[in-house]
Short mmCIF file of C-alpha atoms and ligand atoms in Angstrom, two decimals:
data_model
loop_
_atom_site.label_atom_id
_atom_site.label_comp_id
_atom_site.label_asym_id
_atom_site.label_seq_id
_atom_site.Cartn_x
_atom_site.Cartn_y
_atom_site.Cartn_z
CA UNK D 1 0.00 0.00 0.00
CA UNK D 2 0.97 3.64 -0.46
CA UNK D 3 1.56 5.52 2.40
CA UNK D 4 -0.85 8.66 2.14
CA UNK D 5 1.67 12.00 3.47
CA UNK D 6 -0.39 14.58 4.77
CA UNK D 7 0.48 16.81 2.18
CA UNK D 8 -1.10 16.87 -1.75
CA UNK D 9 0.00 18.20 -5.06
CA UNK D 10 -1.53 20.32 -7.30
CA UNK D 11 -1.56 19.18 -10.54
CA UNK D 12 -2.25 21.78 -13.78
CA UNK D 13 -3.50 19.21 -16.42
CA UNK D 14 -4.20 20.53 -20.34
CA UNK D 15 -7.71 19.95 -20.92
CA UNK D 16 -9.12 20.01 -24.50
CA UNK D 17 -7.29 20.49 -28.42
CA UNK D 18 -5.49 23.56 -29.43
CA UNK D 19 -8.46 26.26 -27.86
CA UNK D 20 -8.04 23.82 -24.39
CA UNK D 21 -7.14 25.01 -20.80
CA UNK D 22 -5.64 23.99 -17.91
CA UNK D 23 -7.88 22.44 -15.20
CA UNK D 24 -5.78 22.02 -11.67
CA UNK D 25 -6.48 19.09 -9.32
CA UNK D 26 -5.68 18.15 -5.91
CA UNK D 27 -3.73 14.92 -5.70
CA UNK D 28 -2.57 13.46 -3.07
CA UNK D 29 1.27 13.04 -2.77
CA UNK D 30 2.45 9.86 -2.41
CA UNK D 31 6.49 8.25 -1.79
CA UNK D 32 7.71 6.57 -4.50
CA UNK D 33 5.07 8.37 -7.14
CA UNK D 34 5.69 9.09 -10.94
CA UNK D 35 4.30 11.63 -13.24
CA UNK D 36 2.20 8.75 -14.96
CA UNK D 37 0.60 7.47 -11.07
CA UNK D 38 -0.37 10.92 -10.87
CA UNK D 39 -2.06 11.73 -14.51
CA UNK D 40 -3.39 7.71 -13.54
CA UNK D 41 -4.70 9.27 -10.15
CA UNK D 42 -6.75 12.32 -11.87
CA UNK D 43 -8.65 9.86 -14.20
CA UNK D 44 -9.32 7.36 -11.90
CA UNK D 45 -10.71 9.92 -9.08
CA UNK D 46 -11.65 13.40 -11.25
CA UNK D 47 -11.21 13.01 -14.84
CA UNK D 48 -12.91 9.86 -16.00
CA UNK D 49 -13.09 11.64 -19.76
CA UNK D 50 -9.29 12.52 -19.35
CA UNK D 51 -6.95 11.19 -22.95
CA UNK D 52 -4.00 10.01 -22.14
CA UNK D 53 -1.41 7.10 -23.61
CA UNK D 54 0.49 4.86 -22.05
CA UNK D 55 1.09 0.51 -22.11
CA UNK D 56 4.06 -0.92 -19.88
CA UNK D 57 4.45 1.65 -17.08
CA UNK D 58 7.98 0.66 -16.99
CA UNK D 59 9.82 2.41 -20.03
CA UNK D 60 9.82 0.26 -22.87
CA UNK D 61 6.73 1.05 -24.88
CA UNK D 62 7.12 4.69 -25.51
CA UNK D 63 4.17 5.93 -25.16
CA UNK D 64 3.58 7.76 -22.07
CA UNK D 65 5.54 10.77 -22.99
CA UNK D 66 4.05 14.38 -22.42
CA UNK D 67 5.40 17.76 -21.46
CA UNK D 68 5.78 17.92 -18.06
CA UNK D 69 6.83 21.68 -16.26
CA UNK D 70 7.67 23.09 -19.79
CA UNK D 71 10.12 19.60 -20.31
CA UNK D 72 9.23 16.93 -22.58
CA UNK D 73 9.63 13.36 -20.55
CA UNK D 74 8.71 9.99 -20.06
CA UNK D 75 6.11 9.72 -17.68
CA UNK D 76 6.71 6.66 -16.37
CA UNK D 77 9.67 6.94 -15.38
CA UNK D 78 9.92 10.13 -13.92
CA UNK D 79 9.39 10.77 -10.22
CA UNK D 80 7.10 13.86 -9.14
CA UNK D 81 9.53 14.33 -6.33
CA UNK D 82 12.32 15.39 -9.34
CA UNK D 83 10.11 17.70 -10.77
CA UNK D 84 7.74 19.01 -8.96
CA UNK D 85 8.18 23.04 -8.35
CA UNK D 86 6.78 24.01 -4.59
CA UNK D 87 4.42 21.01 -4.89
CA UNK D 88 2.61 21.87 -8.79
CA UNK D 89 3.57 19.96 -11.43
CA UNK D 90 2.10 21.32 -15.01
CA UNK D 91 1.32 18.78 -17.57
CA UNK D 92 0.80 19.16 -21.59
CA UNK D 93 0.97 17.12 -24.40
CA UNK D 94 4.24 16.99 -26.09
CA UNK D 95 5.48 19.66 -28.65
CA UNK D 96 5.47 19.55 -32.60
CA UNK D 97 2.80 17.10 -32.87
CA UNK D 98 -1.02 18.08 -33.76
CA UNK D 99 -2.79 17.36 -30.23
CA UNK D 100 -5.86 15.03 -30.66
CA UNK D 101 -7.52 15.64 -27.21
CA UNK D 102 -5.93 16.37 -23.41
CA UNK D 103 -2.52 14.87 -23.30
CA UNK D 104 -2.89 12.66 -26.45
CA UNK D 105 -0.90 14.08 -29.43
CA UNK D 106 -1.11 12.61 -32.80
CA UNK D 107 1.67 10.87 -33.85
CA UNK D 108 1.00 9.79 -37.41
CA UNK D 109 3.08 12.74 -39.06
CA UNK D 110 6.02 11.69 -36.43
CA UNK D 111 5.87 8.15 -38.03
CA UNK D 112 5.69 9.03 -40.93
CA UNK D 113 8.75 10.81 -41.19
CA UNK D 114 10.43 7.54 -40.02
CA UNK D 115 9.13 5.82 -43.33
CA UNK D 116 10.69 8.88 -45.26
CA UNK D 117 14.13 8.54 -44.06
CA UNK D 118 14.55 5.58 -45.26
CA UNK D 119 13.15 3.77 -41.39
CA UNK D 120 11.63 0.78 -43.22
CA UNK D 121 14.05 -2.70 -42.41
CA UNK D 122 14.43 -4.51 -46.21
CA UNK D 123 16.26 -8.19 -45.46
CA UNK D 124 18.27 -9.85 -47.73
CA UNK D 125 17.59 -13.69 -47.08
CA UNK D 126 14.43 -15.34 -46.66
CA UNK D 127 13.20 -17.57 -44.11
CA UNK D 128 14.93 -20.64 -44.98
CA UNK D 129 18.03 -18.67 -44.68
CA UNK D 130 20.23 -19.56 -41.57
CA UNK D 131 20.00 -15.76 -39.97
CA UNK D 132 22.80 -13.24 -40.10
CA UNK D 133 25.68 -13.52 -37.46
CA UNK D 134 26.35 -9.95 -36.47
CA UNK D 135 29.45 -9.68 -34.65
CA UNK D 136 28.73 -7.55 -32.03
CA UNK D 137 32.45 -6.27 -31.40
CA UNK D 138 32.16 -5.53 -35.34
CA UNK D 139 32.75 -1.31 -36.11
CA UNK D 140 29.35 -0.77 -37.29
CA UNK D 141 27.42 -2.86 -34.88
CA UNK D 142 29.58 -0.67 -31.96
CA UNK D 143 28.59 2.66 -34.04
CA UNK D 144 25.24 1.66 -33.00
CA UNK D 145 25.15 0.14 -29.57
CA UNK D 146 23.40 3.36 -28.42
CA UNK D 147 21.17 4.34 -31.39
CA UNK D 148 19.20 1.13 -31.58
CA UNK D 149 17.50 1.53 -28.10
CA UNK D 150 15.44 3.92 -29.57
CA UNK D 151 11.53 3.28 -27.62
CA UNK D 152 9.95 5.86 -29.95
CA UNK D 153 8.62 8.23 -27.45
CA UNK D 154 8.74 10.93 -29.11
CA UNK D 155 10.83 13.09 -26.64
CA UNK D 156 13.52 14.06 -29.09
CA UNK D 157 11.25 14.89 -31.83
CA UNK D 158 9.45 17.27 -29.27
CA UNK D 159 12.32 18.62 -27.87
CA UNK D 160 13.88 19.79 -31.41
CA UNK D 161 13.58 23.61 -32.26
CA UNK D 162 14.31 23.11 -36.18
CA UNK D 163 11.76 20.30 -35.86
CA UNK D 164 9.22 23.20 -34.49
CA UNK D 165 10.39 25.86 -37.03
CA UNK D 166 10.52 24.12 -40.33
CA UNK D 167 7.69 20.94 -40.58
CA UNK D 168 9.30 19.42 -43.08
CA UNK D 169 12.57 18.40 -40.93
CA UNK D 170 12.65 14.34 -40.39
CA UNK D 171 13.76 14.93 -36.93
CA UNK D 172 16.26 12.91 -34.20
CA UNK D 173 14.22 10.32 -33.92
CA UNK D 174 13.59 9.40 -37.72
CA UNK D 175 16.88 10.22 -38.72
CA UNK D 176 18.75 8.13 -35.60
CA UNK D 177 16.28 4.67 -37.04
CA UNK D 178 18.05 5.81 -40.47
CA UNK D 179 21.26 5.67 -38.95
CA UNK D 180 20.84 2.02 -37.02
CA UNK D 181 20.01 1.12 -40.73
CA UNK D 182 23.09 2.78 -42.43
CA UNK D 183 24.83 0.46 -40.08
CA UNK D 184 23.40 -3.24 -40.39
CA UNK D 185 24.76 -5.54 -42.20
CA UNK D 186 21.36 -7.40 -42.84
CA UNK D 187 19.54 -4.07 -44.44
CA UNK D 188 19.74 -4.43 -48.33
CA UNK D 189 19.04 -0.42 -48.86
CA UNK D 190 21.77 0.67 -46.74
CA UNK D 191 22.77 3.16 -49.89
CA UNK D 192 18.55 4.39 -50.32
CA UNK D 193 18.52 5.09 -46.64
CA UNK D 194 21.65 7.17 -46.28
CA UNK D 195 20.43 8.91 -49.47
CA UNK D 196 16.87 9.24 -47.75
CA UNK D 197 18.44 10.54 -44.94
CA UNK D 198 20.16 13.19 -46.89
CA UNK D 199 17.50 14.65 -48.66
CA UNK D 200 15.14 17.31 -48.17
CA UNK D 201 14.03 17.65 -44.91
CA UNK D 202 17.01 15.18 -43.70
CA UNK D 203 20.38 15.57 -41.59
CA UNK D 204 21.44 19.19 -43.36
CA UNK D 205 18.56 20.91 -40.97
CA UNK D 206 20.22 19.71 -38.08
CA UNK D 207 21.67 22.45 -35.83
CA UNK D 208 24.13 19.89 -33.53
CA UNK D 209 22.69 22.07 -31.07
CA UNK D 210 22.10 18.57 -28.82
CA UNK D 211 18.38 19.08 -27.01
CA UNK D 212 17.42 15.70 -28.62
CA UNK D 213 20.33 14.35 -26.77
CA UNK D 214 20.16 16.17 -23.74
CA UNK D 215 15.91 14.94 -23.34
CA UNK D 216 16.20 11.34 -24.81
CA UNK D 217 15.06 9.31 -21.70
CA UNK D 218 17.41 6.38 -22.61
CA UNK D 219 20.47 8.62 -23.15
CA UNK D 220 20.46 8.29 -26.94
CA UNK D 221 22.80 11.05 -28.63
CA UNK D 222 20.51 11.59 -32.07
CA UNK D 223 22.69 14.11 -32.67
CA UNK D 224 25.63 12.34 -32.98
CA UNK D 225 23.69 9.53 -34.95
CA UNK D 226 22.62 12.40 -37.61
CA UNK D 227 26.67 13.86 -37.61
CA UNK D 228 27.67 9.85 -38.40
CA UNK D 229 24.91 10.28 -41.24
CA UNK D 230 26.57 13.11 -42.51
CA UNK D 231 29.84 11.95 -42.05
CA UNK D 232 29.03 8.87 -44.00
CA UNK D 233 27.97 10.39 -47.01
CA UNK D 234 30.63 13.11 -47.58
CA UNK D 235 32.87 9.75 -47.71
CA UNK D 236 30.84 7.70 -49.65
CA UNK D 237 30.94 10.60 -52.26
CA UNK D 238 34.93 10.88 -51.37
CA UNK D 239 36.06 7.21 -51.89
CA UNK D 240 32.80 6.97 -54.45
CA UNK D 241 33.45 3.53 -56.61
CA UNK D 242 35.48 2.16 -54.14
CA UNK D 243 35.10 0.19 -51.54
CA UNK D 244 33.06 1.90 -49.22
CA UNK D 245 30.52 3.18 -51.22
CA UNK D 246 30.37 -0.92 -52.90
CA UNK D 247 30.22 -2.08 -48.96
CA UNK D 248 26.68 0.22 -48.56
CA UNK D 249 25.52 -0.62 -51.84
CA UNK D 250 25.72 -4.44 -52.06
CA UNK D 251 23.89 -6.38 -50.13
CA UNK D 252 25.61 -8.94 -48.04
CA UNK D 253 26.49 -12.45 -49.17
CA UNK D 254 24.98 -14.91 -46.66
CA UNK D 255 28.12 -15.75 -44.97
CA UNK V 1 20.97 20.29 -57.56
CA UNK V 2 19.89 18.23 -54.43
CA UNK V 3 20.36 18.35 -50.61
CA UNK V 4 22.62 16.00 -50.13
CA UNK V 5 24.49 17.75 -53.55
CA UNK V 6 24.40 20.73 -51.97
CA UNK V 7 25.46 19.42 -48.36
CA UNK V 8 28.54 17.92 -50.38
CA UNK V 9 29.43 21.06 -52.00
CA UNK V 10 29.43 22.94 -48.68
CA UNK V 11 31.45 20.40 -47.41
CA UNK V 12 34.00 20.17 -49.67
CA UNK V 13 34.37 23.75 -50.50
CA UNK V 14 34.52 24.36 -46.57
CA UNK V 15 37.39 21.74 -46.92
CA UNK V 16 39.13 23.88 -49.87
CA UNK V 17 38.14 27.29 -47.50
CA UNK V 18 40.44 25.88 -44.17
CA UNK V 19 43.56 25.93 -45.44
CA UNK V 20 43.34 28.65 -48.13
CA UNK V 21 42.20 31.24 -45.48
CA UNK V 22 45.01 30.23 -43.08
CA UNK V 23 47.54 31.31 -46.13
CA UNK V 24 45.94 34.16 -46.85
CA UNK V 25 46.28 35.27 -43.32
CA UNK V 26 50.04 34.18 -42.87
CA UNK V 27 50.77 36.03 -45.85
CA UNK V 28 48.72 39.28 -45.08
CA UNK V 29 50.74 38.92 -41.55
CA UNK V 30 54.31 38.69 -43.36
CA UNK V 31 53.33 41.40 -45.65
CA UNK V 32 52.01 44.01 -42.95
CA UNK V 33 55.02 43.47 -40.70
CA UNK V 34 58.04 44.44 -43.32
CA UNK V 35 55.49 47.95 -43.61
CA UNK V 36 54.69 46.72 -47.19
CA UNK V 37 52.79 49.78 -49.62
CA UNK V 38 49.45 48.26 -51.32
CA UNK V 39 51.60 49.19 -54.14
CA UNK V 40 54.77 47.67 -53.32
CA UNK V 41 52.32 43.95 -53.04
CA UNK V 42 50.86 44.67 -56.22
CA UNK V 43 54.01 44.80 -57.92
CA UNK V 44 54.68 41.65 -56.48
CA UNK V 45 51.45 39.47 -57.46
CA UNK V 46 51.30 41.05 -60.93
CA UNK V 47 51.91 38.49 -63.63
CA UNK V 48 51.75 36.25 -60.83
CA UNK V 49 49.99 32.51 -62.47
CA UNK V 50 50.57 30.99 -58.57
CA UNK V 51 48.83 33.99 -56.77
CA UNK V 52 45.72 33.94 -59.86
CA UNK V 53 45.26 30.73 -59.00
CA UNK V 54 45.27 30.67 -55.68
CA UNK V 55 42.86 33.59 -55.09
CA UNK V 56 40.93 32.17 -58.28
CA UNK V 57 40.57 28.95 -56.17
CA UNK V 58 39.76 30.74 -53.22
CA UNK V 59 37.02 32.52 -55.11
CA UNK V 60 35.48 30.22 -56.17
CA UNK V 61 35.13 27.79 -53.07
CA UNK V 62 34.30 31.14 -51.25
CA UNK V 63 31.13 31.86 -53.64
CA UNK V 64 30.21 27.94 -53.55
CA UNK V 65 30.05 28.05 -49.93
CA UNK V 66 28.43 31.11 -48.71
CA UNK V 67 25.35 31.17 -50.28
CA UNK V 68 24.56 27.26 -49.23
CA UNK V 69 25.19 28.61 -45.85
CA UNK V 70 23.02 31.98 -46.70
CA UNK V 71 20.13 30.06 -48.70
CA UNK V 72 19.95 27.74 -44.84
CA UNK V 73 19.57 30.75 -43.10
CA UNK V 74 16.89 32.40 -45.53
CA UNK V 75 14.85 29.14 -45.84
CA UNK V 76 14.95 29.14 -41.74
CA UNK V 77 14.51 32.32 -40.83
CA UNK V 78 12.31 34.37 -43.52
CA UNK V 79 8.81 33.96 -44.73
CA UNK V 80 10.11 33.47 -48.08
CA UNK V 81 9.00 30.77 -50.66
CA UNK V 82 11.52 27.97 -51.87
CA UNK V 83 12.11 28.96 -55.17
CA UNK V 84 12.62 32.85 -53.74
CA UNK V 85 15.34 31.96 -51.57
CA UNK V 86 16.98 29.54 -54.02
CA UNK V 87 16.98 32.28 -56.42
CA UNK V 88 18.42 34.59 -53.80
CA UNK V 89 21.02 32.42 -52.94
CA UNK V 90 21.96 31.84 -56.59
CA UNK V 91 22.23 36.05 -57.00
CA UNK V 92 24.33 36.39 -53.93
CA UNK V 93 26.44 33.40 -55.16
CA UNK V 94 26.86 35.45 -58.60
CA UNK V 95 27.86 38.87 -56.87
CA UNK V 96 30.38 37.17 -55.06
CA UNK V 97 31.77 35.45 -57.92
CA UNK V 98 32.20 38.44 -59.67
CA UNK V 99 33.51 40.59 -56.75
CA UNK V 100 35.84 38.28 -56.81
CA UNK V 101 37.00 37.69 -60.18
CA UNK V 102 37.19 41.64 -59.81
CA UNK V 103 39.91 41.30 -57.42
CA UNK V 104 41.80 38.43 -58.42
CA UNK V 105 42.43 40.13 -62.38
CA UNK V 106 43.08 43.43 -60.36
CA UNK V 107 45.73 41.68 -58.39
CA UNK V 108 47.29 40.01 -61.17
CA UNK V 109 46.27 41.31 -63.99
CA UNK V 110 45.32 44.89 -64.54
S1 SF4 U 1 20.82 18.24 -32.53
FE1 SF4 U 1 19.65 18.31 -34.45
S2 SF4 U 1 18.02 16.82 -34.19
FE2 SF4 U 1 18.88 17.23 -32.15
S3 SF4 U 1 17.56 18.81 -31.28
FE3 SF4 U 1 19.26 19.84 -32.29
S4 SF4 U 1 18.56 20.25 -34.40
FE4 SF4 U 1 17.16 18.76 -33.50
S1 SF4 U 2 15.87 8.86 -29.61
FE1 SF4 U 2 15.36 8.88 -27.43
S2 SF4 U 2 13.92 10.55 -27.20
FE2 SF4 U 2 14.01 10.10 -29.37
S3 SF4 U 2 12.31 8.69 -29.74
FE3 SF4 U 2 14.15 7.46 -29.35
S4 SF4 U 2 14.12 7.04 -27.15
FE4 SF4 U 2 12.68 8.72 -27.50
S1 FES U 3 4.31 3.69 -20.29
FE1 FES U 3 5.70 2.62 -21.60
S2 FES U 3 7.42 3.96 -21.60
FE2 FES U 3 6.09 4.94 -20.17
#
């Protein structure tokens, strides 16, 4: 059981779409409670009507991300006692994403942007194949240790100024997938991906100026994924015909 | 030309820009300190095919690279449609080309 403290916490809670407001609640405050018990709390005891996402409660999923005292964050995971200012905490939906209703945010166009970067895994052996043995002390499986941890929540995405300023930028999140891709050995359109990644709306927006990075609840650096990206296809076009641009092109031989 | 076209061109010309600037610096430095006249240098890089090609090179990287950097900051920062900015960037790209081809034939040359 919880122990009940004496004291409560108000809670400032986006109500509605874009023409919303906030509507504050009295909470209890609890030990041990996160963000997500507390958003849990207000539509179990005030809100029944109250959106919200989330699935695991434990920070695999994703999908319990919101805006929490101005700061984009995984719900979850995140204590009230770390962010609570003189017991409020305010809570929005994240940032750069149309909002659908309360703290739910539609994440279609987010998703989307994953498919245009080149996000989409293409194999190269079928099922009868023996599967790929990817040598995990290999350079480009290391280059990614990081990258591929990537729970899509989102927090990057919302935390990126360029993403908020210019719609048509791909973002951290789409453009760090591209880069896990870039570097596996089992993706056939390594080449179309970095290319993808390169275009239009891809890694040339970035600033490096790192608040995907500093936000990303599982310490990803996007930043430095997108700066790989880059730095992958100034030598491609460098060493062009030779072997490392035939290494991204060619799909591997089953070994 | 595309993105990642352009991206490479900035790149490359930036590449070209490093080391050309840092000689154009160490030799402004050498030629300030012996109290060298404007005309005393000209005399010098007249007739000069090392010092046209040099400052022809450095011309041209120069007016590759600034206006990929300028078009960025119009496309961010102003209201301005696509093709205005590209069109823009292309003009300021031309001025500095010939500014520059200005200078270089009035170095060696004229
Ligand atoms: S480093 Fe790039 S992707 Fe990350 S927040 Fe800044 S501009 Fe966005
Ligand atoms: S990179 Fe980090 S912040 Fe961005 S979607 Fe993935 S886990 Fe979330
Ligand atoms: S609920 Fe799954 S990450 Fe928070």
């Amino acid at each position: 059981m919880d122990a009940v403290s004496p004291k409560s916490l108000s809670v400032r809670i986006w109500r509605g779409k874009d023409d919303g407001r906030f509507e504050t609640y009295e909470v209890p405050a609890r030990d041990n409670q996160t963000v997500l018990d507390v958003v849990t709390e207000v539509q179990r005891r005030h809100e029944p009507a109250l959106a919200y996402r989330f699935a695991c409660r434990v920070g695999v999923c994703g999908s319990c991300a919101m805006t929490v005292n101005g700061v984009p964050r995984w719900t979850c995971r995140t204590h009230v006692a770390k962010v609570a200012e003189a017991g409020e905490i305010t809570i929005e939906p994240l940032r750069n994403m149309p909002r659908i209703k309360d703290l739910a945010c539609d994440m279609a166009g987010f998703f989307d942007k994953w498919q245009k970067a080149g996000g989409r895994f293409t194999g190269t052996r079928n099922r009868a194949e023996p599967p790929a043995a990817v040598d995990p002390a290999s350079r480009k499986r290391v280059a990614v240790d990081a990258a591929i941890e990537c729970i899509n929540c989102a927090v990057c995405y919302s935390a990126c100024d360029v993403v908020s300023w210019n719609e048509e930028y791909l973002g951290p999140a789409a453009l760090n997938r591209a880069w896990t891709l870039v570097n596996d050995e089992r993706h056939a359109l390594r080449r179309t991906t970095l290319d993808l990644a390169m275009e239009q709306g891809g890694c040339g927006n970035c600033h490096t100026q790192g608040s995907c990075m500093r936000h990303c609840p599982v310490g990803i650096s996007p930043t430095e994924s997108i700066a790989g990206l880059k730095r992958m296809s100034l030598l491609s076009f460098l060493v062009r015909d030779h072997a490392a641009a035939d290494a991204l092109a060619k799909t591997e031989e089953p070994a | 030309m595309s993105e990642r076209g352009l991206f490479l061109a900035q790149r490359l010309s930036a590449l070209l820009l490093g080391p050309l600037v840092l000689v154009h610096l160490a030799v402004i430095l050498y030629a300030v300190r012996n109290g060298l006249t404007a005309g005393e240098i000209l005399a010098r890089t007249h007739g000069s095919a090392g010092w046209g090609l040099f400052y022809g090179l450095f011309v041209l990287a120069a007016s590759v690279h600034a206006p990929i950097g300028v078009r960025n900051v119009l496309a961010e920062w102003t209201p301005l449609s696509k093709g205005t900015v590209d069109a823009l960037a292309a003009l300021f790209g031309a001025f500095l080309l010939v500014l520059g081809a200005r200078a270089v034939f009035a170095v060696v040359m004229a």
